[in-house]
mmCIF file of C-alpha atoms and ligand atoms in Angstrom:
data_model
loop_
_atom_site.group_PDB
_atom_site.id
_atom_site.type_symbol
_atom_site.label_atom_id
_atom_site.label_comp_id
_atom_site.label_asym_id
_atom_site.label_seq_id
_atom_site.Cartn_x
_atom_site.Cartn_y
_atom_site.Cartn_z
ATOM 1 C CA MET A 1166 -8.644 7.891 -23.417
ATOM 2 C CA THR A 1167 -8.112 10.167 -20.418
ATOM 3 C CA ARG A 1168 -7.085 13.724 -21.245
ATOM 4 C CA VAL A 1169 -4.785 15.033 -18.549
ATOM 5 C CA GLY A 1170 -3.743 18.607 -17.840
ATOM 6 C CA VAL A 1171 -0.635 19.389 -15.825
ATOM 7 C CA TRP A 1172 -0.876 22.626 -13.882
ATOM 8 C CA LEU A 1173 2.592 23.727 -12.766
ATOM 9 C CA VAL A 1174 2.850 26.057 -9.776
ATOM 10 C CA GLY A 1175 6.129 27.816 -10.565
ATOM 11 C CA ALA A 1176 5.395 27.482 -14.291
ATOM 12 C CA ARG A 1177 8.225 29.756 -15.392
ATOM 13 C CA GLY A 1178 10.916 28.041 -13.338
ATOM 14 C CA SER A 1179 13.627 25.712 -14.608
ATOM 15 C CA VAL A 1180 11.973 22.405 -13.713
ATOM 16 C CA ALA A 1181 8.635 23.485 -15.178
ATOM 17 C CA THR A 1182 10.143 24.838 -18.395
ATOM 18 C CA THR A 1183 12.233 21.681 -18.852
ATOM 19 C CA ALA A 1184 9.108 19.538 -18.351
ATOM 20 C CA VAL A 1185 7.257 21.481 -21.061
ATOM 21 C CA VAL A 1186 10.204 21.342 -23.495
ATOM 22 C CA GLY A 1187 10.731 17.641 -22.778
ATOM 23 C CA THR A 1188 7.090 16.774 -23.376
ATOM 24 C CA ALA A 1189 7.096 18.629 -26.689
ATOM 25 C CA ALA A 1190 10.342 16.926 -27.705
ATOM 26 C CA VAL A 1191 8.893 13.478 -26.892
ATOM 27 C CA ARG A 1192 5.705 14.382 -28.807
ATOM 28 C CA ALA A 1193 7.740 15.383 -31.859
ATOM 29 C CA GLY A 1194 9.836 12.211 -31.637
ATOM 30 C CA LEU A 1195 13.000 14.262 -31.171
ATOM 31 C CA VAL A 1196 14.218 12.519 -28.003
ATOM 32 C CA GLU A 1197 14.126 9.123 -26.295
ATOM 33 C CA GLN A 1198 12.241 8.710 -23.015
ATOM 34 C CA THR A 1199 15.494 8.411 -21.034
ATOM 35 C CA GLY A 1200 14.933 9.462 -17.414
ATOM 36 C CA LEU A 1201 11.186 8.767 -17.513
ATOM 37 C CA VAL A 1202 10.394 6.008 -15.037
ATOM 38 C CA THR A 1203 6.979 5.467 -16.630
ATOM 39 C CA GLY A 1204 8.805 4.793 -19.909
ATOM 40 C CA LEU A 1205 10.189 1.556 -18.403
ATOM 41 C CA PRO A 1206 8.720 -1.784 -19.578
ATOM 42 C CA GLU A 1207 7.028 -2.299 -16.168
ATOM 43 C CA PHE A 1208 4.591 0.527 -17.031
ATOM 44 C CA ALA A 1209 4.205 -0.151 -20.742
ATOM 45 C CA GLU A 1210 0.905 -2.023 -20.763
ATOM 46 C CA LEU A 1211 -0.895 -0.011 -18.118
ATOM 47 C CA GLY A 1212 -2.617 2.461 -20.396
ATOM 48 C CA LEU A 1213 -1.176 5.496 -18.592
ATOM 49 C CA PRO A 1214 -2.000 8.868 -20.141
ATOM 50 C CA GLU A 1215 0.478 9.435 -23.003
ATOM 51 C CA VAL A 1216 3.248 11.985 -22.405
ATOM 52 C CA ALA A 1217 2.510 13.443 -25.823
ATOM 53 C CA ASP A 1218 -1.107 14.197 -24.813
ATOM 54 C CA LEU A 1219 -0.325 16.182 -21.653
ATOM 55 C CA VAL A 1220 -1.586 19.777 -21.733
ATOM 56 C CA PHE A 1221 0.253 22.394 -19.664
ATOM 57 C CA GLY A 1222 -0.742 25.482 -17.736
ATOM 58 C CA GLY A 1223 0.244 26.998 -14.427
ATOM 59 C CA HIS A 1224 0.824 29.891 -12.070
ATOM 60 C CA ASP A 1225 3.896 32.026 -11.509
ATOM 61 C CA VAL A 1226 4.681 35.296 -9.824
ATOM 62 C CA VAL A 1227 7.337 36.609 -12.205
ATOM 63 C CA ALA A 1228 6.941 37.595 -15.848
ATOM 64 C CA SER A 1229 9.536 36.231 -18.254
ATOM 65 C CA ASP A 1230 9.913 35.644 -21.964
ATOM 66 C CA PRO A 1231 9.517 31.889 -22.609
ATOM 67 C CA ARG A 1232 12.025 31.969 -25.491
ATOM 68 C CA LYS A 1233 14.610 33.570 -23.197
ATOM 69 C CA ARG A 1234 13.981 30.939 -20.512
ATOM 70 C CA VAL A 1235 14.572 28.104 -22.966
ATOM 71 C CA GLU A 1236 17.706 29.838 -24.255
ATOM 72 C CA LEU A 1237 19.023 30.135 -20.710
ATOM 73 C CA LEU A 1238 18.444 26.415 -20.163
ATOM 74 C CA ALA A 1239 20.235 25.689 -23.436
ATOM 75 C CA ASP A 1240 23.146 27.959 -22.443
ATOM 76 C CA ALA A 1241 23.304 26.116 -19.132
ATOM 77 C CA GLY A 1242 23.595 22.793 -20.992
ATOM 78 C CA VAL A 1243 20.235 21.383 -19.838
ATOM 79 C CA LEU A 1244 19.028 20.911 -23.411
ATOM 80 C CA PRO A 1245 20.391 21.381 -26.929
ATOM 81 C CA ALA A 1246 19.652 24.878 -28.342
ATOM 82 C CA GLU A 1247 18.182 23.447 -31.574
ATOM 83 C CA LEU A 1248 15.750 21.330 -29.538
ATOM 84 C CA GLY A 1249 14.548 24.458 -27.753
ATOM 85 C CA ARG A 1250 13.981 26.182 -31.114
ATOM 86 C CA ALA A 1251 12.168 23.138 -32.532
ATOM 87 C CA VAL A 1252 9.551 23.155 -29.767
ATOM 88 C CA ALA A 1253 9.137 26.945 -29.455
ATOM 89 C CA ASP A 1254 5.435 26.776 -30.435
ATOM 90 C CA ASP A 1255 4.658 24.261 -27.677
ATOM 91 C CA VAL A 1256 6.472 26.392 -25.117
ATOM 92 C CA ALA A 1257 4.488 29.434 -26.289
ATOM 93 C CA ALA A 1258 1.229 27.456 -25.999
ATOM 94 C CA ALA A 1259 2.057 26.501 -22.406
ATOM 95 C CA GLU A 1260 3.032 30.109 -21.650
ATOM 96 C CA ALA A 1261 -0.378 31.271 -22.885
ATOM 97 C CA GLU A 1262 -1.907 29.162 -20.081
ATOM 98 C CA VAL A 1263 0.159 30.701 -17.265
ATOM 99 C CA ARG A 1264 -1.797 32.878 -14.837
ATOM 100 C CA ASP A 1265 -0.681 35.255 -12.089
ATOM 101 C CA GLY A 1266 0.269 33.305 -8.988
ATOM 102 C CA VAL A 1267 -0.342 34.177 -5.376
ATOM 103 C CA GLU A 1268 2.202 36.004 -3.256
ATOM 104 C CA VAL A 1269 1.683 36.088 0.473
ATOM 105 C CA ARG A 1270 2.568 39.226 2.390
ATOM 106 C CA ASP A 1271 2.309 39.876 6.112
ATOM 107 C CA GLY A 1272 -0.635 42.091 6.931
ATOM 108 C CA GLY A 1273 -2.620 40.981 3.868
ATOM 109 C CA GLY A 1274 -6.390 40.496 3.882
ATOM 110 C CA PRO A 1275 -8.294 37.213 4.164
ATOM 111 C CA GLN A 1276 -6.927 34.507 1.860
ATOM 112 C CA ARG A 1277 -10.226 32.915 0.790
ATOM 113 C CA ALA A 1278 -10.231 35.146 -2.311
ATOM 114 C CA ASP A 1279 -6.781 33.801 -3.342
ATOM 115 C CA VAL A 1280 -8.015 30.215 -3.045
ATOM 116 C CA GLU A 1281 -11.094 31.085 -5.086
ATOM 117 C CA ARG A 1282 -9.015 32.735 -7.801
ATOM 118 C CA ILE A 1283 -6.678 29.714 -8.064
ATOM 119 C CA SER A 1284 -9.712 27.394 -8.155
ATOM 120 C CA HIS A 1285 -11.273 29.478 -10.903
ATOM 121 C CA ASP A 1286 -8.058 29.257 -12.990
ATOM 122 C CA LEU A 1287 -8.006 25.462 -12.585
ATOM 123 C CA ASP A 1288 -11.686 25.035 -13.500
ATOM 124 C CA ASP A 1289 -11.309 27.328 -16.486
ATOM 125 C CA PHE A 1290 -8.242 25.403 -17.763
ATOM 126 C CA ARG A 1291 -10.048 22.078 -17.342
ATOM 127 C CA SER A 1292 -13.197 23.165 -19.170
ATOM 128 C CA ARG A 1293 -11.532 25.053 -22.062
ATOM 129 C CA HIS A 1294 -9.329 22.050 -22.902
ATOM 130 C CA GLY A 1295 -11.977 19.406 -22.196
ATOM 131 C CA LEU A 1296 -9.682 17.708 -19.678
ATOM 132 C CA ASP A 1297 -10.776 14.715 -17.618
ATOM 133 C CA THR A 1298 -8.211 15.447 -14.914
ATOM 134 C CA VAL A 1299 -5.958 18.341 -14.038
ATOM 135 C CA VAL A 1300 -2.973 17.357 -11.917
ATOM 136 C CA VAL A 1301 -1.490 20.264 -9.961
ATOM 137 C CA VAL A 1302 2.255 19.950 -9.395
ATOM 138 C CA ASN A 1303 4.019 22.371 -7.083
ATOM 139 C CA VAL A 1304 7.442 23.214 -8.547
ATOM 140 C CA ALA A 1305 7.607 26.737 -7.112
ATOM 141 C CA ALA A 1306 10.621 28.126 -5.270
ATOM 142 C CA THR A 1307 11.150 26.626 -1.815
ATOM 143 C CA GLU A 1308 9.417 28.634 0.906
ATOM 144 C CA PRO A 1309 11.001 29.521 4.240
ATOM 145 C CA HIS A 1310 10.491 27.133 7.140
ATOM 146 C CA ARG A 1311 7.154 27.723 8.861
ATOM 147 C CA GLU A 1312 6.194 26.803 12.419
ATOM 148 C CA PRO A 1313 2.900 24.865 12.634
ATOM 149 C CA ALA A 1314 -0.155 26.948 13.610
ATOM 150 C CA PRO A 1315 -3.159 25.749 15.683
ATOM 151 C CA THR A 1316 -5.390 26.236 12.608
ATOM 152 C CA ASP A 1317 -3.367 23.593 10.705
ATOM 153 C CA ALA A 1318 -4.955 20.887 12.809
ATOM 154 C CA SER A 1319 -8.290 20.447 11.044
ATOM 155 C CA TRP A 1320 -10.039 21.531 7.865
ATOM 156 C CA ALA A 1321 -12.792 23.265 9.888
ATOM 157 C CA LEU A 1322 -10.216 25.484 11.632
ATOM 158 C CA LEU A 1323 -8.200 26.138 8.476
ATOM 159 C CA SER A 1324 -11.261 26.939 6.418
ATOM 160 C CA ALA A 1325 -12.422 29.442 9.056
ATOM 161 C CA ALA A 1326 -8.933 31.020 9.108
ATOM 162 C CA LEU A 1327 -9.162 31.687 5.364
ATOM 163 C CA ASP A 1328 -11.805 34.329 6.133
ATOM 164 C CA LEU A 1329 -9.697 36.146 8.720
ATOM 165 C CA PRO A 1330 -7.001 38.741 8.079
ATOM 166 C CA GLY A 1331 -3.630 38.381 9.785
ATOM 167 C CA THR A 1332 -3.215 34.592 9.647
ATOM 168 C CA PRO A 1333 -1.368 34.295 6.343
ATOM 169 C CA LEU A 1334 -0.874 30.786 5.117
ATOM 170 C CA PRO A 1335 2.074 30.227 2.751
ATOM 171 C CA ALA A 1336 1.227 30.191 -0.950
ATOM 172 C CA SER A 1337 1.863 26.427 -1.135
ATOM 173 C CA SER A 1338 -1.040 25.873 1.330
ATOM 174 C CA LEU A 1339 -3.351 27.984 -0.829
ATOM 175 C CA TYR A 1340 -2.471 26.136 -4.065
ATOM 176 C CA ALA A 1341 -2.936 22.743 -2.387
ATOM 177 C CA CYS A 1342 -6.210 23.856 -0.852
ATOM 178 C CA ALA A 1343 -7.568 25.143 -4.192
ATOM 179 C CA ALA A 1344 -6.468 21.969 -6.005
ATOM 180 C CA LEU A 1345 -8.194 19.695 -3.511
ATOM 181 C CA LEU A 1346 -11.364 21.801 -3.453
ATOM 182 C CA THR A 1347 -11.596 21.624 -7.251
ATOM 183 C CA GLY A 1348 -10.931 17.871 -7.375
ATOM 184 C CA CYS A 1349 -7.413 18.163 -8.861
ATOM 185 C CA PRO A 1350 -4.864 15.586 -7.666
ATOM 186 C CA PHE A 1351 -2.004 17.479 -6.020
ATOM 187 C CA VAL A 1352 1.717 16.656 -6.141
ATOM 188 C CA ASP A 1353 4.185 18.555 -3.996
ATOM 189 C CA PHE A 1354 7.622 18.360 -5.615
ATOM 190 C CA THR A 1355 9.128 20.904 -3.188
ATOM 191 C CA PRO A 1356 10.414 20.789 0.386
ATOM 192 C CA SER A 1357 8.034 23.612 1.402
ATOM 193 C CA SER A 1358 5.883 22.510 4.323
ATOM 194 C CA GLY A 1359 2.725 24.473 3.438
ATOM 195 C CA ALA A 1360 1.000 21.643 1.559
ATOM 196 C CA ARG A 1361 1.634 19.134 4.344
ATOM 197 C CA LEU A 1362 -0.860 20.392 6.901
ATOM 198 C CA PRO A 1363 -3.105 17.859 8.699
ATOM 199 C CA ALA A 1364 -6.069 20.035 7.656
ATOM 200 C CA LEU A 1365 -5.223 19.555 3.965
ATOM 201 C CA ALA A 1366 -4.692 15.805 4.409
ATOM 202 C CA GLU A 1367 -8.181 15.686 5.939
ATOM 203 C CA LEU A 1368 -9.596 17.727 3.059
ATOM 204 C CA ALA A 1369 -8.047 15.354 0.502
ATOM 205 C CA VAL A 1370 -9.658 12.316 2.128
ATOM 206 C CA ASP A 1371 -12.957 14.129 2.558
ATOM 207 C CA ARG A 1372 -13.071 15.186 -1.111
ATOM 208 C CA GLY A 1373 -11.626 11.906 -2.404
ATOM 209 C CA VAL A 1374 -8.692 13.610 -4.134
ATOM 210 C CA ALA A 1375 -5.280 11.929 -4.363
ATOM 211 C CA HIS A 1376 -2.143 13.727 -3.228
ATOM 212 C CA ALA A 1377 1.558 12.906 -3.038
ATOM 213 C CA GLY A 1378 4.855 14.498 -2.031
ATOM 214 C CA SER A 1379 7.147 15.833 -0.827
ATOM 215 C CA ASP A 1380 10.379 17.068 -2.364
ATOM 216 C CA GLY A 1381 11.509 15.230 -5.493
ATOM 217 C CA LYS A 1382 14.317 12.719 -4.901
ATOM 218 C CA THR A 1383 16.712 13.456 -7.733
ATOM 219 C CA GLY A 1384 20.299 13.490 -6.496
ATOM 220 C CA GLU A 1385 22.114 12.925 -3.218
ATOM 221 C CA THR A 1386 19.059 11.469 -1.462
ATOM 222 C CA LEU A 1387 18.393 9.136 -4.390
ATOM 223 C CA VAL A 1388 21.905 7.692 -4.038
ATOM 224 C CA LYS A 1389 21.504 7.519 -0.257
ATOM 225 C CA SER A 1390 18.294 5.504 -0.571
ATOM 226 C CA VAL A 1391 20.220 2.838 -2.492
ATOM 227 C CA LEU A 1392 23.518 2.840 -0.620
ATOM 228 C CA ALA A 1393 22.005 2.865 2.864
ATOM 229 C CA ALA A 1394 20.110 -0.323 2.004
ATOM 230 C CA MET A 1395 23.388 -1.947 0.906
ATOM 231 C CA PHE A 1396 24.927 -1.353 4.332
ATOM 232 C CA VAL A 1397 21.823 -2.770 6.042
ATOM 233 C CA ARG A 1398 21.758 -5.907 3.850
ATOM 234 C CA ARG A 1399 25.471 -6.546 4.486
ATOM 235 C CA ALA A 1400 25.052 -6.033 8.255
ATOM 236 C CA LEU A 1401 27.579 -3.191 8.184
ATOM 237 C CA ARG A 1402 27.007 -0.510 10.814
ATOM 238 C CA VAL A 1403 26.894 3.032 9.460
ATOM 239 C CA ARG A 1404 28.337 5.358 12.120
ATOM 240 C CA SER A 1405 28.293 8.685 10.316
ATOM 241 C CA TRP A 1406 27.031 10.142 7.047
ATOM 242 C CA SER A 1407 27.933 13.706 6.142
ATOM 243 C CA GLY A 1408 26.883 15.388 2.942
ATOM 244 C CA THR A 1409 27.850 18.688 1.391
ATOM 245 C CA ASN A 1410 25.691 19.972 -1.450
ATOM 246 C CA LEU A 1411 26.774 22.716 -3.824
ATOM 247 C CA LEU A 1412 23.761 24.031 -5.731
ATOM 248 C CA GLY A 1413 23.606 26.598 -8.532
ATOM 249 C CA GLY A 1414 20.451 27.768 -10.324
ATOM 250 C CA GLY A 1415 17.335 29.464 -8.999
ATOM 251 C CA ASP A 1416 16.820 26.723 -6.435
ATOM 252 C CA GLY A 1417 20.366 27.197 -5.119
ATOM 253 C CA ALA A 1418 19.751 30.941 -4.820
ATOM 254 C CA ALA A 1419 16.470 30.386 -2.955
ATOM 255 C CA LEU A 1420 18.170 27.898 -0.643
ATOM 256 C CA ALA A 1421 20.936 30.387 0.160
ATOM 257 C CA GLU A 1422 18.452 31.797 2.697
ATOM 258 C CA PRO A 1423 18.912 29.875 5.971
ATOM 259 C CA GLY A 1424 15.149 29.480 6.559
ATOM 260 C CA ARG A 1425 14.628 27.842 3.158
ATOM 261 C CA ALA A 1426 17.784 25.710 3.459
ATOM 262 C CA ALA A 1427 16.427 24.387 6.772
ATOM 263 C CA ALA A 1428 13.284 23.121 4.991
ATOM 264 C CA LYS A 1429 15.433 21.290 2.419
ATOM 265 C CA ALA A 1430 17.883 19.872 4.971
ATOM 266 C CA ALA A 1431 14.975 18.534 7.053
ATOM 267 C CA SER A 1432 13.477 16.681 4.107
ATOM 268 C CA LYS A 1433 16.894 15.318 3.046
ATOM 269 C CA ALA A 1434 17.624 14.001 6.543
ATOM 270 C CA ARG A 1435 14.758 11.522 6.777
ATOM 271 C CA VAL A 1436 15.896 8.766 4.413
ATOM 272 C CA LEU A 1437 18.881 7.611 6.468
ATOM 273 C CA THR A 1438 16.985 7.122 9.704
ATOM 274 C CA ASP A 1439 14.192 5.380 7.814
ATOM 275 C CA VAL A 1440 16.468 2.939 5.958
ATOM 276 C CA LEU A 1441 19.116 2.358 8.640
ATOM 277 C CA GLY A 1442 16.626 2.248 11.491
ATOM 278 C CA HIS A 1443 18.792 4.452 13.724
ATOM 279 C CA PRO A 1444 20.128 8.009 13.659
ATOM 280 C CA VAL A 1445 23.735 8.567 12.591
ATOM 281 C CA ASP A 1446 26.309 11.220 13.230
ATOM 282 C CA GLY A 1447 26.810 13.915 10.597
ATOM 283 C CA GLY A 1448 24.503 16.255 8.735
ATOM 284 C CA VAL A 1449 23.541 17.763 5.413
ATOM 285 C CA HIS A 1450 24.998 21.102 4.345
ATOM 286 C CA ILE A 1451 23.733 23.191 1.447
ATOM 287 C CA HIS A 1452 25.736 25.937 -0.235
ATOM 288 C CA HIS A 1453 24.762 28.148 -3.145
ATOM 289 C CA VAL A 1454 27.456 28.380 -5.823
ATOM 290 C CA ALA A 1455 25.994 30.492 -8.629
ATOM 291 C CA ASP A 1456 28.799 29.470 -10.958
ATOM 292 C CA LEU A 1457 27.454 25.890 -11.063
ATOM 293 C CA GLY A 1458 24.348 27.052 -12.941
ATOM 294 C CA GLN A 1459 21.998 24.105 -13.373
ATOM 295 C CA TRP A 1460 24.459 21.630 -11.915
ATOM 296 C CA LYS A 1461 24.564 20.333 -8.395
ATOM 297 C CA THR A 1462 27.405 18.529 -6.729
ATOM 298 C CA ALA A 1463 26.910 16.352 -3.694
ATOM 299 C CA TRP A 1464 29.942 15.034 -1.859
ATOM 300 C CA ASP A 1465 29.177 12.467 0.812
ATOM 301 C CA HIS A 1466 31.445 10.824 3.360
ATOM 302 C CA ILE A 1467 30.173 7.675 5.074
ATOM 303 C CA GLY A 1468 31.966 6.160 8.042
ATOM 304 C CA PHE A 1469 31.044 2.552 8.745
ATOM 305 C CA GLU A 1470 32.091 -0.411 10.817
ATOM 306 C CA GLY A 1471 32.536 -4.049 9.829
ATOM 307 C CA PHE A 1472 33.377 -7.381 11.479
ATOM 308 C CA LEU A 1473 35.525 -7.030 14.635
ATOM 309 C CA GLY A 1474 34.702 -3.321 14.733
ATOM 310 C CA THR A 1475 36.979 -2.492 11.793
ATOM 311 C CA ARG A 1476 36.401 1.103 10.692
ATOM 312 C CA MET A 1477 36.062 1.864 6.970
ATOM 313 C CA SER A 1478 34.712 4.669 4.833
ATOM 314 C CA LEU A 1479 33.040 5.313 1.515
ATOM 315 C CA GLN A 1480 32.913 8.609 -0.343
ATOM 316 C CA PHE A 1481 30.890 9.489 -3.405
ATOM 317 C CA THR A 1482 30.528 12.501 -5.626
ATOM 318 C CA TRP A 1483 27.315 13.050 -7.566
ATOM 319 C CA GLN A 1484 27.197 15.691 -10.258
ATOM 320 C CA GLY A 1485 23.704 16.082 -11.598
ATOM 321 C CA CYS A 1486 21.876 18.463 -13.892
ATOM 322 C CA ASP A 1487 19.023 19.622 -11.687
ATOM 323 C CA SER A 1488 16.182 20.186 -14.117
ATOM 324 C CA ALA A 1489 17.078 17.268 -16.393
ATOM 325 C CA LEU A 1490 16.730 14.991 -13.371
ATOM 326 C CA ALA A 1491 13.564 16.569 -12.011
ATOM 327 C CA ALA A 1492 11.483 17.285 -15.136
ATOM 328 C CA PRO A 1493 10.824 13.670 -16.203
ATOM 329 C CA LEU A 1494 9.716 12.842 -12.659
ATOM 330 C CA VAL A 1495 7.122 15.615 -12.866
ATOM 331 C CA LEU A 1496 5.740 13.899 -15.986
ATOM 332 C CA ASP A 1497 5.861 10.475 -14.296
ATOM 333 C CA LEU A 1498 3.985 11.792 -11.290
ATOM 334 C CA ALA A 1499 1.316 13.440 -13.421
ATOM 335 C CA ARG A 1500 0.760 10.261 -15.455
ATOM 336 C CA LEU A 1501 0.569 8.090 -12.337
ATOM 337 C CA ILE A 1502 -1.496 10.174 -9.934
ATOM 338 C CA ALA A 1503 -3.983 10.812 -12.744
ATOM 339 C CA ILE A 1504 -5.007 7.126 -12.492
ATOM 340 C CA ALA A 1505 -5.133 6.965 -8.667
ATOM 341 C CA PRO A 1506 -8.302 5.009 -7.911
ATOM 342 C CA THR A 1507 -8.864 6.522 -4.453
ATOM 343 C CA GLY A 1508 -8.447 9.858 -2.715
ATOM 344 C CA GLY A 1509 -6.045 10.738 0.076
ATOM 345 C CA PRO A 1510 -2.294 10.123 0.262
ATOM 346 C CA VAL A 1511 -0.586 7.833 -2.246
ATOM 347 C CA PRO A 1512 2.414 6.520 -0.263
ATOM 348 C CA GLU A 1513 3.411 4.254 -3.187
ATOM 349 C CA LEU A 1514 4.571 7.359 -5.035
ATOM 350 C CA GLY A 1515 7.179 7.649 -2.247
ATOM 351 C CA PHE A 1516 9.674 6.231 -4.782
ATOM 352 C CA PHE A 1517 9.875 9.758 -6.201
ATOM 353 C CA PHE A 1518 10.258 11.705 -2.944
ATOM 354 C CA LYS A 1519 12.721 12.503 -0.209
ATOM 355 C CA ASP A 1520 10.009 12.896 2.402
ATOM 356 C CA PRO A 1521 7.035 10.765 1.297
ATOM 357 C CA VAL A 1522 3.503 11.153 2.621
ATOM 358 C CA GLY A 1523 2.118 8.159 4.513
ATOM 359 C CA THR A 1524 4.078 5.064 5.382
ATOM 360 C CA GLY A 1525 6.024 2.771 3.103
ATOM 361 C CA PRO A 1526 9.484 1.359 2.506
ATOM 362 C CA ALA A 1527 12.375 3.858 2.362
ATOM 363 C CA ASP A 1528 14.929 1.987 0.237
ATOM 364 C CA LEU A 1529 14.687 2.573 -3.486
ATOM 365 C CA ALA A 1530 14.370 -1.068 -4.623
ATOM 366 C CA SER A 1531 11.431 -1.756 -2.284
ATOM 367 C CA GLN A 1532 9.853 1.568 -3.237
ATOM 368 C CA PHE A 1533 10.070 0.656 -6.914
ATOM 369 C CA ASP A 1534 8.376 -2.711 -6.298
ATOM 370 C CA ALA A 1535 5.625 -0.989 -4.311
ATOM 371 C CA LEU A 1536 5.161 1.591 -7.078
ATOM 372 C CA VAL A 1537 4.847 -1.022 -9.826
ATOM 373 C CA ALA A 1538 2.377 -3.083 -7.774
ATOM 374 C CA TRP A 1539 0.270 0.035 -7.069
ATOM 375 C CA ALA A 1540 0.305 1.176 -10.705
ATOM 376 C CA ARG A 1541 -0.778 -2.287 -11.918
ATOM 377 C CA ALA A 1542 -3.658 -2.358 -9.434
ATOM 378 C CA ALA A 1543 -4.650 1.241 -10.213
ATOM 379 C CA ALA A 1544 -4.684 0.570 -13.947
ATOM 380 C CA ARG A 1545 -7.114 -2.391 -13.674
HETATM 381 N N1 NAD B 2074 15.631 20.273 -9.649
HETATM 382 C C1 NAD B 2074 15.617 19.298 -8.786
HETATM 383 O O1 NAD B 2074 16.331 18.321 -8.911
HETATM 384 C C2 NAD B 2074 14.656 19.381 -7.626
HETATM 385 C C3 NAD B 2074 14.575 18.304 -6.750
HETATM 386 C C4 NAD B 2074 13.694 18.372 -5.685
HETATM 387 C C5 NAD B 2074 12.905 19.494 -5.503
HETATM 388 N N2 NAD B 2074 13.001 20.530 -6.354
HETATM 389 C C6 NAD B 2074 12.192 21.704 -6.065
HETATM 390 O O2 NAD B 2074 11.505 22.150 -7.239
HETATM 391 C C7 NAD B 2074 11.253 23.545 -7.092
HETATM 392 C C8 NAD B 2074 11.562 24.246 -8.420
HETATM 393 O O3 NAD B 2074 12.935 24.182 -8.708
HETATM 394 P P1 NAD B 2074 13.510 25.076 -9.927
HETATM 395 O O4 NAD B 2074 14.937 24.697 -10.074
HETATM 396 O O5 NAD B 2074 12.608 24.995 -11.084
HETATM 397 O O6 NAD B 2074 13.432 26.541 -9.283
HETATM 398 P P2 NAD B 2074 13.338 27.929 -10.051
HETATM 399 O O7 NAD B 2074 13.818 28.938 -9.067
HETATM 400 O O8 NAD B 2074 13.975 27.842 -11.371
HETATM 401 O O9 NAD B 2074 11.752 28.122 -10.305
HETATM 402 C C9 NAD B 2074 10.848 28.392 -9.286
HETATM 403 C C10 NAD B 2074 9.685 29.177 -9.879
HETATM 404 O O10 NAD B 2074 8.698 29.345 -8.843
HETATM 405 C C11 NAD B 2074 8.133 30.633 -9.012
HETATM 406 N N3 NAD B 2074 7.434 31.011 -7.782
HETATM 407 C C12 NAD B 2074 7.949 31.499 -6.627
HETATM 408 N N4 NAD B 2074 6.951 31.766 -5.758
HETATM 409 C C13 NAD B 2074 5.796 31.429 -6.377
HETATM 410 C C14 NAD B 2074 4.430 31.486 -5.993
HETATM 411 N N5 NAD B 2074 4.039 31.944 -4.788
HETATM 412 N N6 NAD B 2074 3.495 31.073 -6.876
HETATM 413 C C15 NAD B 2074 3.845 30.615 -8.109
HETATM 414 N N7 NAD B 2074 5.124 30.555 -8.527
HETATM 415 C C16 NAD B 2074 6.095 30.957 -7.662
HETATM 416 C C17 NAD B 2074 9.339 31.497 -9.359
HETATM 417 O O11 NAD B 2074 8.946 32.751 -9.901
HETATM 418 C C18 NAD B 2074 10.070 30.604 -10.337
HETATM 419 O O12 NAD B 2074 9.635 30.828 -11.672
HETATM 420 C C19 NAD B 2074 12.075 24.029 -5.886
HETATM 421 O O13 NAD B 2074 11.246 24.161 -4.743
HETATM 422 C C20 NAD B 2074 13.038 22.891 -5.673
HETATM 423 O O14 NAD B 2074 13.479 22.765 -4.308
HETATM 424 C C21 NAD B 2074 13.846 20.507 -7.421
#
């Protein structure tokens, strides 16, 4: 039996807290596995690590009372208040494993020491709990858009840059780097670009450590990846696709900053071109509406053309509870990447992401088939 640790970067955020509460609730038999893809029959006989056996730790940069965080999620309607109270001990146990995260400031010193501190925290967590694998999942707040730097190009250049002051890498790069150096599979659930550097991809292959990302596909993009395929299969020409997203919560607040919203919009844009095979008119807009709390609303308008050039349109409205959609996917990803037989990118986990690493199909049905085939082979 493989003992798996899940190290959450952004451990005190909404997605992370919901993942910890959900795991404890599943362990106690208080909830069904609704929303967990790995709870589907296709994954039943594969011997994946049990949800109930996952052990949590993580990094964060803010201090907060775990009981208060769970209460806030309950107030927001993400989970029933009595469920939060029932699993308070498990939430406290996970909180006891949260360590100070890394904040990057301009003008800081060399960043090698940050990577070494993160690595030490991961090694310590693994050895104290006797874990076979620690999966690091980045669920920290979205970072601002970052222009590529020459040192991103190779591990030799990036590694040398870690010893120099004045070339600050974003925190997401440092967490990914530390995870790969300590042999921890790394999952990037965020749209931040810092973990997607060619140098880190090279490091993952070199060290034989699996990685996957980026940006969990939980709402508008999930629907897009199904609907776009419908238009393709019916030979209907999509002319325009415009989406407006109203986000509440901490993520919505972070994305209110134009630089961070740009990172999210870029990762949301990819699916249409990939599935349709051509660019379309229209764009993705993100607005922060604090009043929505944990809920997000996506309103999409699709203009398309049928036989004889007849113009038609489709509109949909998706109202999702952010953390309830994301948290089970974090557990799925941890269970799956823990059994990855080889290092480097795992494109078959693209089913879970808006902007998957590597190459693979972009429509959801094909991605699901690829995922199941990969998981069956990996489990052998
Ligand atoms: N909820 C979804 O459906 C969904 C879907 C796709 C992607 N995501 C991504 O998941 C991430 C988390 O979302 P959330 O709703 O939990 O956000 P949140 O704001 O509730 O939590 C983010 C946490 O990250 C912490 N953090 C910030 N900088 C950090 C650093 N340098 N090191 C460690 N921790 C740091 C914050 O203190 C906070 O506790 C976001 O990047 C979001 O874009 C969420």
